[in-house]
Amino acid sequence: MPMHWDAFLAAIQERGEYDSPEEAERAARVVLALLGAHLVGEVRAELAARLPDALALVLLNPLHCHEPLPPERFIRATAAWIEGATERTATWDVSAVLSVAADLAGEELMNRILLQLPPGYDLLFGRPQPVR
């Protein structure tokens, strides 16, 4: 069952210490659109099913990405899409959104998500993995 819109934005607003739900929504839309470009198949569909409907559509209709971005470039891309953002503020935005998404996903789905992403995304999701 998807998380309710207000609860999802409230969680992001709290985690990101945003002044308004609008700031949380802006971050969520950009980060989930970029994330959607990196995930495929059942993994993307399963994560979308846990998001509020409007944000599920953002994840399922992602921005275009020709190759999976390493975490540093994901941060830079986020900064480019958010007016006035810097890499530092974009890191904050990414971490706020992805950590809430990770809470919704649960451990099993998160493991499958991380398998589709380049190394280092575990930290962006707030789920550090042991070094292999």
mmCIF file of N, CA and C in Angstrom:
data_model
loop_
_atom_site.group_PDB
_atom_site.id
_atom_site.type_symbol
_atom_site.label_atom_id
_atom_site.label_comp_id
_atom_site.label_asym_id
_atom_site.label_seq_id
_atom_site.Cartn_x
_atom_site.Cartn_y
_atom_site.Cartn_z
ATOM 1 N N MET A 1 0.844 -1.179 0.000
ATOM 2 C CA MET A 1 0.000 0.000 0.000
ATOM 3 C C MET A 1 0.891 1.245 0.000
ATOM 4 N N PRO A 2 0.609 2.186 -0.899
ATOM 5 C CA PRO A 2 1.453 3.378 -0.978
ATOM 6 C C PRO A 2 1.302 4.266 0.264
ATOM 7 N N MET A 3 2.358 4.982 0.542
ATOM 8 C CA MET A 3 2.340 5.935 1.640
ATOM 9 C C MET A 3 1.506 7.141 1.223
ATOM 10 N N HIS A 4 0.777 7.715 2.152
ATOM 11 C CA HIS A 4 -0.043 8.893 1.883
ATOM 12 C C HIS A 4 0.850 10.093 1.556
ATOM 13 N N TRP A 5 0.404 10.911 0.625
ATOM 14 C CA TRP A 5 1.139 12.079 0.140
ATOM 15 C C TRP A 5 1.644 12.960 1.285
ATOM 16 N N ASP A 6 0.728 13.365 2.169
ATOM 17 C CA ASP A 6 1.104 14.277 3.255
ATOM 18 C C ASP A 6 2.133 13.648 4.190
ATOM 19 N N ALA A 7 1.983 12.362 4.482
ATOM 20 C CA ALA A 7 2.927 11.681 5.375
ATOM 21 C C ALA A 7 4.306 11.579 4.730
ATOM 22 N N PHE A 8 4.341 11.298 3.437
ATOM 23 C CA PHE A 8 5.616 11.185 2.734
ATOM 24 C C PHE A 8 6.341 12.533 2.726
ATOM 25 N N LEU A 9 5.609 13.589 2.357
ATOM 26 C CA LEU A 9 6.240 14.917 2.329
ATOM 27 C C LEU A 9 6.638 15.372 3.729
ATOM 28 N N ALA A 10 5.830 15.047 4.730
ATOM 29 C CA ALA A 10 6.180 15.418 6.106
ATOM 30 C C ALA A 10 7.466 14.722 6.541
ATOM 31 N N ALA A 11 7.625 13.456 6.144
ATOM 32 C CA ALA A 11 8.848 12.724 6.489
ATOM 33 C C ALA A 11 10.064 13.351 5.818
ATOM 34 N N ILE A 12 9.922 13.724 4.563
ATOM 35 C CA ILE A 12 11.032 14.369 3.853
ATOM 36 C C ILE A 12 11.299 15.748 4.449
ATOM 37 N N GLN A 13 10.237 16.482 4.746
ATOM 38 C CA GLN A 13 10.406 17.817 5.329
ATOM 39 C C GLN A 13 11.144 17.728 6.656
ATOM 40 N N GLU A 14 10.785 16.744 7.471
ATOM 41 C CA GLU A 14 11.464 16.586 8.756
ATOM 42 C C GLU A 14 12.914 16.158 8.571
ATOM 43 N N ARG A 15 13.137 15.152 7.742
ATOM 44 C CA ARG A 15 14.490 14.638 7.527
ATOM 45 C C ARG A 15 15.389 15.690 6.906
ATOM 46 N N GLY A 16 14.842 16.469 5.976
ATOM 47 C CA GLY A 16 15.634 17.489 5.296
ATOM 48 C C GLY A 16 15.621 18.839 5.980
ATOM 49 N N GLU A 17 14.860 18.933 7.063
ATOM 50 C CA GLU A 17 14.733 20.187 7.809
ATOM 51 C C GLU A 17 14.318 21.342 6.897
ATOM 52 N N TYR A 18 13.357 21.056 6.009
ATOM 53 C CA TYR A 18 12.848 22.077 5.098
ATOM 54 C C TYR A 18 11.839 22.960 5.820
ATOM 55 N N ASP A 19 11.736 24.199 5.372
ATOM 56 C CA ASP A 19 10.802 25.143 5.979
ATOM 57 C C ASP A 19 9.359 24.898 5.564
ATOM 58 N N SER A 20 9.157 24.234 4.423
ATOM 59 C CA SER A 20 7.787 24.055 3.931
ATOM 60 C C SER A 20 7.644 22.714 3.206
ATOM 61 N N PRO A 21 6.402 22.237 3.102
ATOM 62 C CA PRO A 21 6.155 21.024 2.316
ATOM 63 C C PRO A 21 6.514 21.223 0.842
ATOM 64 N N GLU A 22 6.417 22.454 0.364
ATOM 65 C CA GLU A 22 6.750 22.728 -1.038
ATOM 66 C C GLU A 22 8.224 22.463 -1.327
ATOM 67 N N GLU A 23 9.086 22.822 -0.384
ATOM 68 C CA GLU A 23 10.514 22.530 -0.555
ATOM 69 C C GLU A 23 10.753 21.025 -0.578
ATOM 70 N N ALA A 24 10.063 20.305 0.297
ATOM 71 C CA ALA A 24 10.193 18.850 0.343
ATOM 72 C C ALA A 24 9.691 18.228 -0.965
ATOM 73 N N GLU A 25 8.590 18.747 -1.474
ATOM 74 C CA GLU A 25 8.041 18.227 -2.730
ATOM 75 C C GLU A 25 8.993 18.478 -3.894
ATOM 76 N N ARG A 26 9.566 19.679 -3.949
ATOM 77 C CA ARG A 26 10.527 20.000 -5.021
ATOM 78 C C ARG A 26 11.685 19.013 -5.012
ATOM 79 N N ALA A 27 12.250 18.776 -3.832
ATOM 80 C CA ALA A 27 13.359 17.828 -3.719
ATOM 81 C C ALA A 27 12.911 16.427 -4.122
ATOM 82 N N ALA A 28 11.747 16.008 -3.648
ATOM 83 C CA ALA A 28 11.252 14.662 -3.952
ATOM 84 C C ALA A 28 11.071 14.458 -5.451
ATOM 85 N N ARG A 29 10.485 15.423 -6.109
ATOM 86 C CA ARG A 29 10.235 15.275 -7.551
ATOM 87 C C ARG A 29 11.537 15.149 -8.348
ATOM 88 N N VAL A 30 12.506 15.983 -8.052
ATOM 89 C CA VAL A 30 13.772 15.950 -8.790
ATOM 90 C C VAL A 30 14.534 14.661 -8.495
ATOM 91 N N VAL A 31 14.685 14.332 -7.229
ATOM 92 C CA VAL A 31 15.483 13.160 -6.857
ATOM 93 C C VAL A 31 14.835 11.876 -7.373
ATOM 94 N N LEU A 32 13.523 11.761 -7.248
ATOM 95 C CA LEU A 32 12.861 10.539 -7.719
ATOM 96 C C LEU A 32 12.876 10.440 -9.245
ATOM 97 N N ALA A 33 12.808 11.557 -9.935
ATOM 98 C CA ALA A 33 12.911 11.523 -11.402
ATOM 99 C C ALA A 33 14.288 11.038 -11.821
ATOM 100 N N LEU A 34 15.329 11.523 -11.155
ATOM 101 C CA LEU A 34 16.685 11.064 -11.472
ATOM 102 C C LEU A 34 16.881 9.601 -11.077
ATOM 103 N N LEU A 35 16.363 9.215 -9.928
ATOM 104 C CA LEU A 35 16.484 7.821 -9.499
ATOM 105 C C LEU A 35 15.772 6.890 -10.477
ATOM 106 N N GLY A 36 14.612 7.306 -10.951
ATOM 107 C CA GLY A 36 13.856 6.481 -11.894
ATOM 108 C C GLY A 36 14.624 6.178 -13.166
ATOM 109 N N ALA A 37 15.527 7.080 -13.546
ATOM 110 C CA ALA A 37 16.350 6.853 -14.735
ATOM 111 C C ALA A 37 17.392 5.769 -14.506
ATOM 112 N N HIS A 38 17.623 5.418 -13.251
ATOM 113 C CA HIS A 38 18.646 4.432 -12.910
ATOM 114 C C HIS A 38 18.076 3.049 -12.587
ATOM 115 N N LEU A 39 16.798 2.985 -12.318
ATOM 116 C CA LEU A 39 16.186 1.711 -11.945
ATOM 117 C C LEU A 39 15.367 1.171 -13.103
ATOM 118 N N VAL A 40 15.282 -0.147 -13.178
ATOM 119 C CA VAL A 40 14.517 -0.773 -14.254
ATOM 120 C C VAL A 40 13.652 -1.900 -13.703
ATOM 121 N N GLY A 41 12.698 -2.296 -14.516
ATOM 122 C CA GLY A 41 11.916 -3.495 -14.252
ATOM 123 C C GLY A 41 11.122 -3.492 -12.958
ATOM 124 N N GLU A 42 11.065 -4.693 -12.370
ATOM 125 C CA GLU A 42 10.261 -4.900 -11.165
ATOM 126 C C GLU A 42 10.714 -4.033 -10.005
ATOM 127 N N VAL A 43 11.998 -3.784 -9.911
ATOM 128 C CA VAL A 43 12.527 -2.988 -8.798
ATOM 129 C C VAL A 43 11.919 -1.584 -8.831
ATOM 130 N N ARG A 44 11.931 -0.962 -10.005
ATOM 131 C CA ARG A 44 11.347 0.380 -10.126
ATOM 132 C C ARG A 44 9.846 0.332 -9.851
ATOM 133 N N ALA A 45 9.166 -0.665 -10.390
ATOM 134 C CA ALA A 45 7.719 -0.786 -10.189
ATOM 135 C C ALA A 45 7.371 -1.031 -8.720
ATOM 136 N N GLU A 46 8.149 -1.858 -8.040
ATOM 137 C CA GLU A 46 7.881 -2.136 -6.623
ATOM 138 C C GLU A 46 8.103 -0.906 -5.758
ATOM 139 N N LEU A 47 9.146 -0.146 -6.032
ATOM 140 C CA LEU A 47 9.363 1.074 -5.269
ATOM 141 C C LEU A 47 8.243 2.074 -5.562
ATOM 142 N N ALA A 48 7.866 2.213 -6.822
ATOM 143 C CA ALA A 48 6.785 3.134 -7.187
ATOM 144 C C ALA A 48 5.484 2.776 -6.468
ATOM 145 N N ALA A 49 5.213 1.496 -6.309
ATOM 146 C CA ALA A 49 3.985 1.056 -5.650
ATOM 147 C C ALA A 49 3.929 1.467 -4.183
ATOM 148 N N ARG A 50 5.061 1.805 -3.604
ATOM 149 C CA ARG A 50 5.110 2.204 -2.192
ATOM 150 C C ARG A 50 5.078 3.713 -2.007
ATOM 151 N N LEU A 51 5.194 4.445 -3.108
ATOM 152 C CA LEU A 51 5.203 5.910 -3.068
ATOM 153 C C LEU A 51 3.789 6.457 -3.255
ATOM 154 N N PRO A 52 3.551 7.699 -2.821
ATOM 155 C CA PRO A 52 2.277 8.339 -3.168
ATOM 156 C C PRO A 52 2.126 8.361 -4.692
ATOM 157 N N ASP A 53 0.890 8.265 -5.162
ATOM 158 C CA ASP A 53 0.631 8.120 -6.600
ATOM 159 C C ASP A 53 1.342 9.154 -7.464
ATOM 160 N N ALA A 54 1.277 10.424 -7.101
ATOM 161 C CA ALA A 54 1.888 11.473 -7.927
ATOM 162 C C ALA A 54 3.396 11.285 -8.034
ATOM 163 N N LEU A 55 4.025 10.846 -6.960
ATOM 164 C CA LEU A 55 5.477 10.639 -6.996
ATOM 165 C C LEU A 55 5.832 9.296 -7.632
ATOM 166 N N ALA A 56 4.934 8.347 -7.570
ATOM 167 C CA ALA A 56 5.150 7.083 -8.283
ATOM 168 C C ALA A 56 5.243 7.357 -9.780
ATOM 169 N N LEU A 57 4.394 8.246 -10.268
ATOM 170 C CA LEU A 57 4.434 8.606 -11.693
ATOM 171 C C LEU A 57 5.749 9.286 -12.055
ATOM 172 N N VAL A 58 6.278 10.090 -11.152
ATOM 173 C CA VAL A 58 7.574 10.736 -11.384
ATOM 174 C C VAL A 58 8.663 9.673 -11.510
ATOM 175 N N LEU A 59 8.649 8.690 -10.630
ATOM 176 C CA LEU A 59 9.646 7.620 -10.665
ATOM 177 C C LEU A 59 9.502 6.775 -11.933
ATOM 178 N N LEU A 60 8.274 6.527 -12.344
ATOM 179 C CA LEU A 60 8.022 5.669 -13.504
ATOM 180 C C LEU A 60 8.219 6.393 -14.836
ATOM 181 N N ASN A 61 8.228 7.715 -14.820
ATOM 182 C CA ASN A 61 8.446 8.527 -16.029
ATOM 183 C C ASN A 61 9.660 9.413 -15.793
ATOM 184 N N PRO A 62 10.820 8.790 -15.719
ATOM 185 C CA PRO A 62 12.012 9.499 -15.248
ATOM 186 C C PRO A 62 12.605 10.457 -16.266
ATOM 187 N N LEU A 63 13.514 11.285 -15.750
ATOM 188 C CA LEU A 63 14.377 12.071 -16.621
ATOM 189 C C LEU A 63 15.258 11.091 -17.386
ATOM 190 N N HIS A 64 15.740 11.482 -18.534
ATOM 191 C CA HIS A 64 16.558 10.569 -19.332
ATOM 192 C C HIS A 64 18.018 10.630 -18.903
ATOM 193 N N CYS A 65 18.602 9.463 -18.805
ATOM 194 C CA CYS A 65 19.999 9.328 -18.398
ATOM 195 C C CYS A 65 20.611 8.269 -19.306
ATOM 196 N N HIS A 66 21.691 8.608 -19.976
ATOM 197 C CA HIS A 66 22.295 7.681 -20.927
ATOM 198 C C HIS A 66 23.089 6.563 -20.265
ATOM 199 N N GLU A 67 23.536 6.807 -19.057
ATOM 200 C CA GLU A 67 24.295 5.791 -18.320
ATOM 201 C C GLU A 67 24.064 6.015 -16.835
ATOM 202 N N PRO A 68 24.200 4.975 -16.031
ATOM 203 C CA PRO A 68 24.037 5.168 -14.589
ATOM 204 C C PRO A 68 25.102 6.134 -14.065
ATOM 205 N N LEU A 69 24.651 7.123 -13.351
ATOM 206 C CA LEU A 69 25.572 8.117 -12.810
ATOM 207 C C LEU A 69 26.179 7.633 -11.503
ATOM 208 N N PRO A 70 27.478 7.823 -11.322
ATOM 209 C CA PRO A 70 28.047 7.557 -10.000
ATOM 210 C C PRO A 70 27.424 8.534 -9.004
ATOM 211 N N PRO A 71 27.469 8.242 -7.721
ATOM 212 C CA PRO A 71 26.810 9.100 -6.729
ATOM 213 C C PRO A 71 27.187 10.581 -6.832
ATOM 214 N N GLU A 72 28.465 10.877 -7.089
ATOM 215 C CA GLU A 72 28.882 12.280 -7.175
ATOM 216 C C GLU A 72 28.189 12.995 -8.328
ATOM 217 N N ARG A 73 28.058 12.317 -9.448
ATOM 218 C CA ARG A 73 27.398 12.928 -10.604
ATOM 219 C C ARG A 73 25.893 13.004 -10.400
ATOM 220 N N PHE A 74 25.323 12.053 -9.664
ATOM 221 C CA PHE A 74 23.903 12.103 -9.312
ATOM 222 C C PHE A 74 23.633 13.379 -8.494
ATOM 223 N N ILE A 75 24.526 13.668 -7.560
ATOM 224 C CA ILE A 75 24.416 14.881 -6.736
ATOM 225 C C ILE A 75 24.500 16.121 -7.628
ATOM 226 N N ARG A 76 25.465 16.143 -8.535
ATOM 227 C CA ARG A 76 25.617 17.294 -9.428
ATOM 228 C C ARG A 76 24.394 17.463 -10.327
ATOM 229 N N ALA A 77 23.852 16.360 -10.812
ATOM 230 C CA ALA A 77 22.649 16.429 -11.648
ATOM 231 C C ALA A 77 21.468 16.977 -10.846
ATOM 232 N N THR A 78 21.359 16.552 -9.600
ATOM 233 C CA THR A 78 20.294 17.067 -8.736
ATOM 234 C C THR A 78 20.457 18.574 -8.567
ATOM 235 N N ALA A 79 21.669 19.012 -8.307
ATOM 236 C CA ALA A 79 21.929 20.448 -8.139
ATOM 237 C C ALA A 79 21.558 21.221 -9.399
ATOM 238 N N ALA A 80 21.802 20.636 -10.557
ATOM 239 C CA ALA A 80 21.490 21.311 -11.813
ATOM 240 C C ALA A 80 19.984 21.476 -12.026
ATOM 241 N N TRP A 81 19.192 20.566 -11.471
ATOM 242 C CA TRP A 81 17.744 20.600 -11.676
ATOM 243 C C TRP A 81 17.003 21.421 -10.623
ATOM 244 N N ILE A 82 17.671 21.786 -9.539
ATOM 245 C CA ILE A 82 17.010 22.559 -8.483
ATOM 246 C C ILE A 82 17.579 23.974 -8.498
ATOM 247 N N GLU A 83 16.725 24.926 -8.772
ATOM 248 C CA GLU A 83 17.156 26.324 -8.864
ATOM 249 C C GLU A 83 17.826 26.769 -7.571
ATOM 250 N N GLY A 84 19.016 27.344 -7.732
ATOM 251 C CA GLY A 84 19.746 27.876 -6.590
ATOM 252 C C GLY A 84 20.490 26.837 -5.767
ATOM 253 N N ALA A 85 20.428 25.579 -6.168
ATOM 254 C CA ALA A 85 21.080 24.515 -5.391
ATOM 255 C C ALA A 85 22.583 24.490 -5.647
ATOM 256 N N THR A 86 23.298 24.031 -4.654
ATOM 257 C CA THR A 86 24.733 23.770 -4.770
ATOM 258 C C THR A 86 24.909 22.269 -4.572
ATOM 259 N N GLU A 87 26.118 21.773 -4.782
ATOM 260 C CA GLU A 87 26.350 20.349 -4.527
ATOM 261 C C GLU A 87 26.088 20.012 -3.066
ATOM 262 N N ARG A 88 26.407 20.935 -2.189
ATOM 263 C CA ARG A 88 26.182 20.696 -0.763
ATOM 264 C C ARG A 88 24.693 20.591 -0.443
ATOM 265 N N THR A 89 23.888 21.532 -0.964
ATOM 266 C CA THR A 89 22.446 21.469 -0.684
ATOM 267 C C THR A 89 21.805 20.293 -1.420
ATOM 268 N N ALA A 90 22.312 19.972 -2.609
ATOM 269 C CA ALA A 90 21.779 18.828 -3.350
ATOM 270 C C ALA A 90 22.060 17.519 -2.615
ATOM 271 N N THR A 91 23.209 17.422 -1.977
ATOM 272 C CA THR A 91 23.512 16.228 -1.176
ATOM 273 C C THR A 91 22.480 16.087 -0.063
ATOM 274 N N TRP A 92 22.145 17.181 0.553
ATOM 275 C CA TRP A 92 21.139 17.199 1.612
ATOM 276 C C TRP A 92 19.786 16.749 1.050
ATOM 277 N N ASP A 93 19.395 17.306 -0.114
ATOM 278 C CA ASP A 93 18.124 16.952 -0.750
ATOM 279 C C ASP A 93 18.068 15.468 -1.089
ATOM 280 N N VAL A 94 19.129 14.978 -1.706
ATOM 281 C CA VAL A 94 19.179 13.567 -2.104
ATOM 282 C C VAL A 94 19.070 12.663 -0.880
ATOM 283 N N SER A 95 19.824 12.961 0.133
ATOM 284 C CA SER A 95 19.805 12.125 1.336
ATOM 285 C C SER A 95 18.440 12.143 2.021
ATOM 286 N N ALA A 96 17.808 13.315 2.087
ATOM 287 C CA ALA A 96 16.484 13.403 2.713
ATOM 288 C C ALA A 96 15.473 12.540 1.966
ATOM 289 N N VAL A 97 15.434 12.663 0.651
ATOM 290 C CA VAL A 97 14.456 11.926 -0.154
ATOM 291 C C VAL A 97 14.767 10.431 -0.175
ATOM 292 N N LEU A 98 16.023 10.085 -0.461
ATOM 293 C CA LEU A 98 16.355 8.664 -0.596
ATOM 294 C C LEU A 98 16.282 7.915 0.731
ATOM 295 N N SER A 99 16.565 8.568 1.838
ATOM 296 C CA SER A 99 16.462 7.859 3.114
ATOM 297 C C SER A 99 15.004 7.565 3.464
ATOM 298 N N VAL A 100 14.094 8.467 3.122
ATOM 299 C CA VAL A 100 12.669 8.201 3.333
ATOM 300 C C VAL A 100 12.202 7.094 2.381
ATOM 301 N N ALA A 101 12.657 7.146 1.131
ATOM 302 C CA ALA A 101 12.314 6.085 0.171
ATOM 303 C C ALA A 101 12.842 4.733 0.651
ATOM 304 N N ALA A 102 14.035 4.722 1.235
ATOM 305 C CA ALA A 102 14.609 3.476 1.757
ATOM 306 C C ALA A 102 13.768 2.921 2.896
ATOM 307 N N ASP A 103 13.259 3.796 3.742
ATOM 308 C CA ASP A 103 12.379 3.344 4.824
ATOM 309 C C ASP A 103 11.141 2.662 4.263
ATOM 310 N N LEU A 104 10.582 3.232 3.200
ATOM 311 C CA LEU A 104 9.398 2.641 2.558
ATOM 312 C C LEU A 104 9.733 1.315 1.869
ATOM 313 N N ALA A 105 10.902 1.262 1.267
ATOM 314 C CA ALA A 105 11.275 0.087 0.477
ATOM 315 C C ALA A 105 11.478 -1.141 1.346
ATOM 316 N N GLY A 106 12.092 -0.970 2.497
ATOM 317 C CA GLY A 106 12.422 -2.138 3.320
ATOM 318 C C GLY A 106 13.722 -2.765 2.848
ATOM 319 N N GLU A 107 14.242 -3.647 3.664
ATOM 320 C CA GLU A 107 15.581 -4.200 3.441
ATOM 321 C C GLU A 107 15.702 -5.024 2.159
ATOM 322 N N GLU A 108 14.753 -5.888 1.893
ATOM 323 C CA GLU A 108 14.853 -6.779 0.722
ATOM 324 C C GLU A 108 14.833 -5.986 -0.581
ATOM 325 N N LEU A 109 13.884 -5.059 -0.707
ATOM 326 C CA LEU A 109 13.811 -4.249 -1.922
ATOM 327 C C LEU A 109 15.027 -3.328 -2.016
ATOM 328 N N MET A 110 15.460 -2.776 -0.896
ATOM 329 C CA MET A 110 16.650 -1.912 -0.928
ATOM 330 C C MET A 110 17.875 -2.669 -1.438
ATOM 331 N N ASN A 111 18.032 -3.900 -1.041
ATOM 332 C CA ASN A 111 19.160 -4.701 -1.544
ATOM 333 C C ASN A 111 19.101 -4.824 -3.060
ATOM 334 N N ARG A 112 17.898 -5.040 -3.596
ATOM 335 C CA ARG A 112 17.758 -5.160 -5.051
ATOM 336 C C ARG A 112 17.950 -3.813 -5.744
ATOM 337 N N ILE A 113 17.522 -2.739 -5.110
ATOM 338 C CA ILE A 113 17.743 -1.397 -5.669
ATOM 339 C C ILE A 113 19.240 -1.125 -5.756
ATOM 340 N N LEU A 114 19.948 -1.387 -4.680
ATOM 341 C CA LEU A 114 21.386 -1.099 -4.648
ATOM 342 C C LEU A 114 22.168 -1.938 -5.657
ATOM 343 N N LEU A 115 21.669 -3.130 -5.995
ATOM 344 C CA LEU A 115 22.327 -3.954 -7.011
ATOM 345 C C LEU A 115 22.253 -3.302 -8.392
ATOM 346 N N GLN A 116 21.244 -2.465 -8.619
ATOM 347 C CA GLN A 116 21.094 -1.802 -9.920
ATOM 348 C C GLN A 116 21.880 -0.493 -10.013
ATOM 349 N N LEU A 117 22.413 -0.028 -8.912
ATOM 350 C CA LEU A 117 23.078 1.274 -8.885
ATOM 351 C C LEU A 117 24.583 1.126 -8.746
ATOM 352 N N PRO A 118 25.329 2.119 -9.234
ATOM 353 C CA PRO A 118 26.782 2.082 -9.049
ATOM 354 C C PRO A 118 27.147 2.111 -7.557
ATOM 355 N N PRO A 119 28.340 1.657 -7.223
ATOM 356 C CA PRO A 119 28.784 1.675 -5.821
ATOM 357 C C PRO A 119 28.706 3.077 -5.221
ATOM 358 N N GLY A 120 28.352 3.138 -3.955
ATOM 359 C CA GLY A 120 28.302 4.399 -3.233
ATOM 360 C C GLY A 120 26.900 4.915 -2.958
ATOM 361 N N TYR A 121 25.899 4.376 -3.646
ATOM 362 C CA TYR A 121 24.530 4.830 -3.418
ATOM 363 C C TYR A 121 24.002 4.401 -2.048
ATOM 364 N N ASP A 122 24.578 3.369 -1.479
ATOM 365 C CA ASP A 122 24.132 2.931 -0.154
ATOM 366 C C ASP A 122 24.198 4.082 0.843
ATOM 367 N N LEU A 123 25.226 4.919 0.729
ATOM 368 C CA LEU A 123 25.367 6.058 1.640
ATOM 369 C C LEU A 123 24.307 7.126 1.372
ATOM 370 N N LEU A 124 23.943 7.328 0.110
ATOM 371 C CA LEU A 124 22.909 8.307 -0.215
ATOM 372 C C LEU A 124 21.553 7.886 0.351
ATOM 373 N N PHE A 125 21.325 6.578 0.396
ATOM 374 C CA PHE A 125 20.081 6.058 0.955
ATOM 375 C C PHE A 125 20.134 5.961 2.486
ATOM 376 N N GLY A 126 21.304 6.259 3.057
ATOM 377 C CA GLY A 126 21.443 6.140 4.504
ATOM 378 C C GLY A 126 21.499 4.701 4.961
ATOM 379 N N ARG A 127 21.960 3.810 4.074
ATOM 380 C CA ARG A 127 22.036 2.381 4.360
ATOM 381 C C ARG A 127 23.430 1.863 4.028
ATOM 382 N N PRO A 128 24.466 2.289 4.787
ATOM 383 C CA PRO A 128 25.832 1.855 4.459
ATOM 384 C C PRO A 128 25.944 0.329 4.425
ATOM 385 N N GLN A 129 26.579 -0.157 3.389
ATOM 386 C CA GLN A 129 26.776 -1.598 3.203
ATOM 387 C C GLN A 129 28.229 -1.953 3.561
ATOM 388 N N PRO A 130 28.442 -3.176 4.048
ATOM 389 C CA PRO A 130 29.825 -3.597 4.315
ATOM 390 C C PRO A 130 30.651 -3.618 3.040
ATOM 391 N N VAL A 131 31.902 -3.296 3.157
ATOM 392 C CA VAL A 131 32.808 -3.316 2.002
ATOM 393 C C VAL A 131 33.029 -4.770 1.613
ATOM 394 N N ARG A 132 32.961 -5.038 0.313
ATOM 395 C CA ARG A 132 33.124 -6.416 -0.178
ATOM 396 C C ARG A 132 34.494 -6.608 -0.746
#
